[in-house]
Tab-separated table of C-alpha atoms in Angstrom:
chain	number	residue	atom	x	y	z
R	23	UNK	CA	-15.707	-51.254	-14.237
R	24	UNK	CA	-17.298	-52.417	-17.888
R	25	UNK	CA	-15.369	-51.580	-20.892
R	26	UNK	CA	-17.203	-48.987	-22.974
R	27	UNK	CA	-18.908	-51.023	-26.111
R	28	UNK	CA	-16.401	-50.494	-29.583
R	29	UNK	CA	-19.006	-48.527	-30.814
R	30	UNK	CA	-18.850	-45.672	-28.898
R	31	UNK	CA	-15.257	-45.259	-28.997
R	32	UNK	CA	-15.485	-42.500	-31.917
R	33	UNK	CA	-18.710	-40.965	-29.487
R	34	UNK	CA	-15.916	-41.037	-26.361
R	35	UNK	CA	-13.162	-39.443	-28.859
R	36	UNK	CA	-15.472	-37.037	-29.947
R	37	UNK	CA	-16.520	-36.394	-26.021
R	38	UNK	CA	-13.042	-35.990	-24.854
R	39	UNK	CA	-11.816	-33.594	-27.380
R	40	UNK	CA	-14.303	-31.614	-26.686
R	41	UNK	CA	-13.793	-31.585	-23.114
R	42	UNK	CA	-10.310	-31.071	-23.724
R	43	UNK	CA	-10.967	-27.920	-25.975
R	44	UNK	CA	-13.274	-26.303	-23.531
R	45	UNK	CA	-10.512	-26.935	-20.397
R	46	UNK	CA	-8.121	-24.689	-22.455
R	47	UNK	CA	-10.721	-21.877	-23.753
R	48	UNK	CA	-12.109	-21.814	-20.336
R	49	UNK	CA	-8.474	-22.035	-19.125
R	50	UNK	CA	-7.309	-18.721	-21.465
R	51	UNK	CA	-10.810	-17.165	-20.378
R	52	UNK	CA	-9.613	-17.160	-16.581
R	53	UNK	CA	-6.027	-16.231	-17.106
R	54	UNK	CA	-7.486	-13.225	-19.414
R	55	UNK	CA	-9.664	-11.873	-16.105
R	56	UNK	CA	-6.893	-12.152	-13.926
R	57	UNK	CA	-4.930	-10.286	-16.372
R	58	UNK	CA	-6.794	-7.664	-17.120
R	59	UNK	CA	-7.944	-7.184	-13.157
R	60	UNK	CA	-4.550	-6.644	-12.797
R	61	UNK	CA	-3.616	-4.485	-15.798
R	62	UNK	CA	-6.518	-2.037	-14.953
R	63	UNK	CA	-4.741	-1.570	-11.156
R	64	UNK	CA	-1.741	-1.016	-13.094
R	65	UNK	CA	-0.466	-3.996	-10.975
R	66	UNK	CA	2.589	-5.760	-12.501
R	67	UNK	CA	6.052	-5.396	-12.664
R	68	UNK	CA	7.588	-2.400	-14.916
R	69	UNK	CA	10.837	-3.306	-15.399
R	70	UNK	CA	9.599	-7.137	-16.533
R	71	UNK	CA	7.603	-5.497	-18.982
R	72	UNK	CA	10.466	-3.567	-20.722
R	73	UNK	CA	13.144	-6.431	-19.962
R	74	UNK	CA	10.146	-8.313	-22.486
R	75	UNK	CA	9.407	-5.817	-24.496
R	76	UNK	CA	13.659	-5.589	-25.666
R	77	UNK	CA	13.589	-9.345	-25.558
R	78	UNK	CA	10.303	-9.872	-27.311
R	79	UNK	CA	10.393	-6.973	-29.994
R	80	UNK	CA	13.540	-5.647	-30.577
R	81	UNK	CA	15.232	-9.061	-30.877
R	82	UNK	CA	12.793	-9.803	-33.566
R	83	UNK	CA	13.479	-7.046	-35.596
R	84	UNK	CA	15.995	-9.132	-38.219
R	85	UNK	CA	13.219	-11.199	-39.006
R	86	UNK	CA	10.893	-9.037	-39.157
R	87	UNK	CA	12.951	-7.354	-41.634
R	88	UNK	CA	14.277	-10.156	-43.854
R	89	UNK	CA	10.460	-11.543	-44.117
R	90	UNK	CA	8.155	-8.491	-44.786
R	91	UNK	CA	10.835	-7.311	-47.570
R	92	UNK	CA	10.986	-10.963	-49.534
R	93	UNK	CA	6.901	-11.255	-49.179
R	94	UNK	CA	6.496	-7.792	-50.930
R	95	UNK	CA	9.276	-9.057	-53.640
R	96	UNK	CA	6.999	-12.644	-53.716
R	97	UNK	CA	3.659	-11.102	-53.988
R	98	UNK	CA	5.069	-9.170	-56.919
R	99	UNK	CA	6.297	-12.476	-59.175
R	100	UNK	CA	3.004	-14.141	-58.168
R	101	UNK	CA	0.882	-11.194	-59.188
R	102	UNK	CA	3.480	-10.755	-62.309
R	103	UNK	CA	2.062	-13.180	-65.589
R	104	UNK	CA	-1.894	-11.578	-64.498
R	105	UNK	CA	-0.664	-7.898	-64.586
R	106	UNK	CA	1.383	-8.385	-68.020
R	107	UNK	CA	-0.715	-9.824	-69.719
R	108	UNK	CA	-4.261	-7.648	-68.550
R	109	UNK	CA	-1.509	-4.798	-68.762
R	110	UNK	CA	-2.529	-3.858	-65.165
R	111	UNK	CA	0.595	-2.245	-64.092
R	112	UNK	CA	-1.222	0.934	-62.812
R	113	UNK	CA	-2.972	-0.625	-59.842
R	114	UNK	CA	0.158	-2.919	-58.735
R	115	UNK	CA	0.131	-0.314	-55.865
R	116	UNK	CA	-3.013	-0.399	-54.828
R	117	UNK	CA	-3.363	-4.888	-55.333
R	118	UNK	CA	0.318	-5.115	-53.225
R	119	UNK	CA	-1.296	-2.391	-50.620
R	120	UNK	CA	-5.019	-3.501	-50.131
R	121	UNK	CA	-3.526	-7.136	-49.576
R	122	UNK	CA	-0.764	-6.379	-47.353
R	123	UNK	CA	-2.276	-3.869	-44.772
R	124	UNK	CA	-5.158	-5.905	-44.517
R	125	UNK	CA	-3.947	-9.202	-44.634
R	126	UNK	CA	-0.636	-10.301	-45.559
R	127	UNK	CA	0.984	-8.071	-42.715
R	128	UNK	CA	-0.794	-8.597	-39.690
R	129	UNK	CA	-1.347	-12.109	-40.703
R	130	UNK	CA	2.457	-13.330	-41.049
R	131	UNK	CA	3.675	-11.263	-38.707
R	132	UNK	CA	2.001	-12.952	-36.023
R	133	UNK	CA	2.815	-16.135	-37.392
R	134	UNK	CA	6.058	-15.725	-37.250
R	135	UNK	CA	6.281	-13.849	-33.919
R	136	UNK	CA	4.263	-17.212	-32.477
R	137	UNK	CA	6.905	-19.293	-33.520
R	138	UNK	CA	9.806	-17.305	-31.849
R	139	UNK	CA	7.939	-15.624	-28.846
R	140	UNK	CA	5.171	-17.216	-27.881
R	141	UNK	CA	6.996	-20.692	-28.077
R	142	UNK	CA	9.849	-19.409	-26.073
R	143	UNK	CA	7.671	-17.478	-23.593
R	144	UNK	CA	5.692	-21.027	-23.018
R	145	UNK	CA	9.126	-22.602	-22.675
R	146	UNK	CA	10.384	-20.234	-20.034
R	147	UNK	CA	7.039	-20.266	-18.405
R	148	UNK	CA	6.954	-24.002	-18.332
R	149	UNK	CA	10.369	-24.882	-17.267
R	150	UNK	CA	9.685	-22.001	-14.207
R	151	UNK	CA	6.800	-24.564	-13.293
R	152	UNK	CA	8.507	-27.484	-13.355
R	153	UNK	CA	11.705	-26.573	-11.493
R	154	UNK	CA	8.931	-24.993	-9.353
R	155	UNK	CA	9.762	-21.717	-9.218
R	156	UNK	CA	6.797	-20.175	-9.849
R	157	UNK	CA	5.783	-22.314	-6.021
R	158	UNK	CA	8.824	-20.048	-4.672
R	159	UNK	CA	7.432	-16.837	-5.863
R	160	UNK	CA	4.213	-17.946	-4.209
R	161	UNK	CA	6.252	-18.976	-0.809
R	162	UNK	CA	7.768	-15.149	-0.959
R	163	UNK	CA	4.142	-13.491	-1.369
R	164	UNK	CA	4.973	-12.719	-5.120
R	165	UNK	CA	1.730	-12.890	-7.625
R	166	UNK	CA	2.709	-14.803	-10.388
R	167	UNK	CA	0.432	-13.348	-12.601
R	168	UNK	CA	1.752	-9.493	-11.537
R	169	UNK	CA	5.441	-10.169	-11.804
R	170	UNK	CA	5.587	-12.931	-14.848
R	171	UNK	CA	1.881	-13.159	-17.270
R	172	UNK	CA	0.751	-9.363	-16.983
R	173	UNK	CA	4.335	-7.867	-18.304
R	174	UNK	CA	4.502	-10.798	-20.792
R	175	UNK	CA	1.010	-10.161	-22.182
R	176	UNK	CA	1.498	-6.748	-22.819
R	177	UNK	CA	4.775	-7.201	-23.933
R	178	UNK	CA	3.218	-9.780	-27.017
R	179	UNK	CA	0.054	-7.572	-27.473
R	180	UNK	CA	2.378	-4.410	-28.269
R	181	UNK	CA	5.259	-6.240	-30.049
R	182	UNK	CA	2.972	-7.916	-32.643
R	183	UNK	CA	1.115	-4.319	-32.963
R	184	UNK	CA	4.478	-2.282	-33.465
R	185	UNK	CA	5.885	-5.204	-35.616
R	186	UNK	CA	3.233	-5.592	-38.268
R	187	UNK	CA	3.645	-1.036	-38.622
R	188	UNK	CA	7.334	-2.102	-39.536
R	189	UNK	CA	6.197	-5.332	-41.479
R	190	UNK	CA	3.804	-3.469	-43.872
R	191	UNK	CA	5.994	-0.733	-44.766
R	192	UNK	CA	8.850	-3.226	-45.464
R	193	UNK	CA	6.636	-5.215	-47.045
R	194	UNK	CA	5.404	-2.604	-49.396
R	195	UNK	CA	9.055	-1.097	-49.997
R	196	UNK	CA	9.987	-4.361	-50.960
R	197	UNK	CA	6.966	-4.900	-53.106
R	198	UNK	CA	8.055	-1.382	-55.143
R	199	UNK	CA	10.952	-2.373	-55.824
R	200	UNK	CA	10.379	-6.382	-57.063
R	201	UNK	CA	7.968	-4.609	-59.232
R	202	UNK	CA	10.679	-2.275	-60.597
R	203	UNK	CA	13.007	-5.385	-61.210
R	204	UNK	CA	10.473	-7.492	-62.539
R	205	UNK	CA	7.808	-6.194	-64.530
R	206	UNK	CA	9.902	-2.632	-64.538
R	207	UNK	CA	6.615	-0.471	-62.893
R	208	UNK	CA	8.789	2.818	-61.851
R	209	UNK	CA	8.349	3.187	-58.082
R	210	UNK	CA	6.725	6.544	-58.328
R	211	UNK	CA	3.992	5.148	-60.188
R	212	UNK	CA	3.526	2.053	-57.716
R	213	UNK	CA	2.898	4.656	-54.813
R	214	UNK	CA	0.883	6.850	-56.453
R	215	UNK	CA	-1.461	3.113	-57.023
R	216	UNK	CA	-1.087	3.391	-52.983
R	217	UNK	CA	-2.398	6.790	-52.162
R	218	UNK	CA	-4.071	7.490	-55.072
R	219	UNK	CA	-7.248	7.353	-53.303
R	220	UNK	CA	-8.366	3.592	-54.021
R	221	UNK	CA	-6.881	2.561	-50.169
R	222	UNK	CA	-8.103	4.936	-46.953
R	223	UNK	CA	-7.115	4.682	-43.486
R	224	UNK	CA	-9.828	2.139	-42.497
R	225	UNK	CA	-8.038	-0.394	-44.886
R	226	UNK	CA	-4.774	0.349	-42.404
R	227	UNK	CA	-7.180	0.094	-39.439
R	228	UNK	CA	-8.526	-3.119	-40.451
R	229	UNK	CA	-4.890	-4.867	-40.527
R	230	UNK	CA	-4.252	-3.144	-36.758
R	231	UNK	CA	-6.926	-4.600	-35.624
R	232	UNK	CA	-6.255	-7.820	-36.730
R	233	UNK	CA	-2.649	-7.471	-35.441
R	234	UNK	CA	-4.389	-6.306	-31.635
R	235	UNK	CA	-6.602	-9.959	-31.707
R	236	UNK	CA	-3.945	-11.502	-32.752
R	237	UNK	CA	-1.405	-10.895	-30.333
R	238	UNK	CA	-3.859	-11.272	-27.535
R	239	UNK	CA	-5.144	-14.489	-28.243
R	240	UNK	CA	-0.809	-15.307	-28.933
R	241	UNK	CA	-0.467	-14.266	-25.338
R	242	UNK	CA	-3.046	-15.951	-23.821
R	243	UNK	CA	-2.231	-19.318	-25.338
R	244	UNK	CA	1.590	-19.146	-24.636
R	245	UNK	CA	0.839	-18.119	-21.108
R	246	UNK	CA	-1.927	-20.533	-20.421
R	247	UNK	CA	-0.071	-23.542	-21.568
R	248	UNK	CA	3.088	-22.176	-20.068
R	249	UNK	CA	1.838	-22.385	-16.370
R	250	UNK	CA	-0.574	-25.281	-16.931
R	251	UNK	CA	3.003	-27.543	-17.846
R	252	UNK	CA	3.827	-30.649	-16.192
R	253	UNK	CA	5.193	-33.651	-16.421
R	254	UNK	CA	9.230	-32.270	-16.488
R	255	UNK	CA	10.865	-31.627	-19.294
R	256	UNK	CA	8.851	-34.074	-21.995
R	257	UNK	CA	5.939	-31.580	-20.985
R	258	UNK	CA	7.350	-28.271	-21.945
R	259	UNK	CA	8.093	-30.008	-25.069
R	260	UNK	CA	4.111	-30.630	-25.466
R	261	UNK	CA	3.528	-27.245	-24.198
R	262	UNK	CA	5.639	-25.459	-26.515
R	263	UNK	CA	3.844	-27.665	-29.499
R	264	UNK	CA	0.188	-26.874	-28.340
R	265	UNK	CA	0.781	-22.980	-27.873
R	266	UNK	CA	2.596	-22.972	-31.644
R	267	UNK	CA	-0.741	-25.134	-32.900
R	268	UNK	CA	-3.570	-23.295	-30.912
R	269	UNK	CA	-1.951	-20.011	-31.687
R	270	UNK	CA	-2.189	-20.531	-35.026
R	271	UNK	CA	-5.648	-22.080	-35.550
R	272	UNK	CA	-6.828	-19.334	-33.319
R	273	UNK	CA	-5.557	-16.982	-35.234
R	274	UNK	CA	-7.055	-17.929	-38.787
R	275	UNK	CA	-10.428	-18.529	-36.987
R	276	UNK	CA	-10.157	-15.014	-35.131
R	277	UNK	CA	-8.918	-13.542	-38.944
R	278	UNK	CA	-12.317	-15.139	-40.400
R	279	UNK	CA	-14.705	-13.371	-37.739
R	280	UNK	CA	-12.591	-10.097	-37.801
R	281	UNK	CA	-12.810	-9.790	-41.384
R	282	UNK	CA	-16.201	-10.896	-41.218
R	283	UNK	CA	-17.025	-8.525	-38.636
R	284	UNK	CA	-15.059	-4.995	-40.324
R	285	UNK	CA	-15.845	-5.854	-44.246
């Protein structure tokens, strides 16, 4: 067989990356009908779903905590030298809560939920493949997708929903009170910049909605490259690294049309 001419190596690059890129969309796309065929019959496994929903959201709650308090206190000293010196101390409530229900929360909290459940979800789901387990469930007449993707996927979908509630709350409490300590805005006066009429519930609705795409299109990517692993243990590794890296880009893309899409 002839060697491709130099020349079109960067066409063939170009080719294969594309192919590659619409194997996993089309690959998500799949998993995604067979999930929600399922999901619809109410056909998966209950007590999977809350095993993952204690493993997957209430053994993220530290973090959650310990980052949506320290990104109110840093959105505070970044926003500090423009408030003092346009003496804008009035509408610190309503700058820290416009950009953390619709953005800062829903955003980072999935972020950081990708990196601790959707990579370990893709490594459990992976190493299940390649000490072929998942074949075993098959050889007992167990759906795969029922008993393992359908309680995970829900379980990631609601944990990154519930988490970025908690995350903009704690976010915004720790906001108040980094403005108290550093430009000395009375925390009284920084919620009354909150609900003073400037923010409405569609701002909070906009950041839940974000928080819903984002979880799903966590899921789908943890799960897809989860039980498309081989290649033993060097290919969870990979696995685990594409699921962190397509989660991620998929999420900033999906935050551009979303916000495009709401205002």
């Amino acid at each position: 067989m002839a060697k491709s001419p130099a020349v079109l190596a960067p066409v063939s690059a170009v080719g294969a990356s594309f192919l590659a890129t619409a194997q996993i969309v089309g690959g998500m796309g799949v998993l995604f009908g067979r999930i929600v065929s399922r999901a619809v019959r109410f056909d998966f496994d209950y007590s999977e779903l809350i095993k993952n929903m204690h493993k997957m959201g209430v053994k993220s709650l530290p973090i959650v905590v310990v980052t949506a308090l320290f990104t109110g206190g840093i959105m505070i000293i970044q926003a500090a030298p423009i408030v003092e010196r346009y003496g804008a101390q009035g509408l610190l409530g309503w700058a820290a809560g416009f950009t953390t229900l619709r953005e800062i929360g829903p955003l980072l909290t999935a972020l950081m939920l990708s990196g601790r459940v959707g990579a370990n979800n893709t490594a459990e789901l992976g190493t299940m493949v390649v000490t072929e387990q998942i074949d075993a469930l098959r050889a007992l007449s167990i759906d795969p997708i029922s008993f393992l993707i359908v309680p995970r996927f829900i379980a990631m979908v609601t944990t990154i929903f519930l988490s970025t509630i908690f995350s903009d709350a704690l976010a915004l409490f720790g906001a108040a009170y980094a403005g108290y300590a550093v430009l000395g805005v009375e925390p009284q006066i920084f919620y009354n910049g909150i609900v003073s009429g400037l923010l409405d519930v569609g701002d909070v609705f906009h950041g839940l909605a974000k928080s819903i795409v984002f979880g799903v299109i966590m899921a789908l990517a943890s799960c897809q490259f989860g039980v498309a692993t081989s290649g033993g243990a060097p290919g969870v590794g990979r696995a685990v690294n594409a699921t962190v890296v397509v989660s991620a880009a998929g999420m900033f893309m999906l935050d551009y049309l979303v916000s495009f899409a709401l205002g």
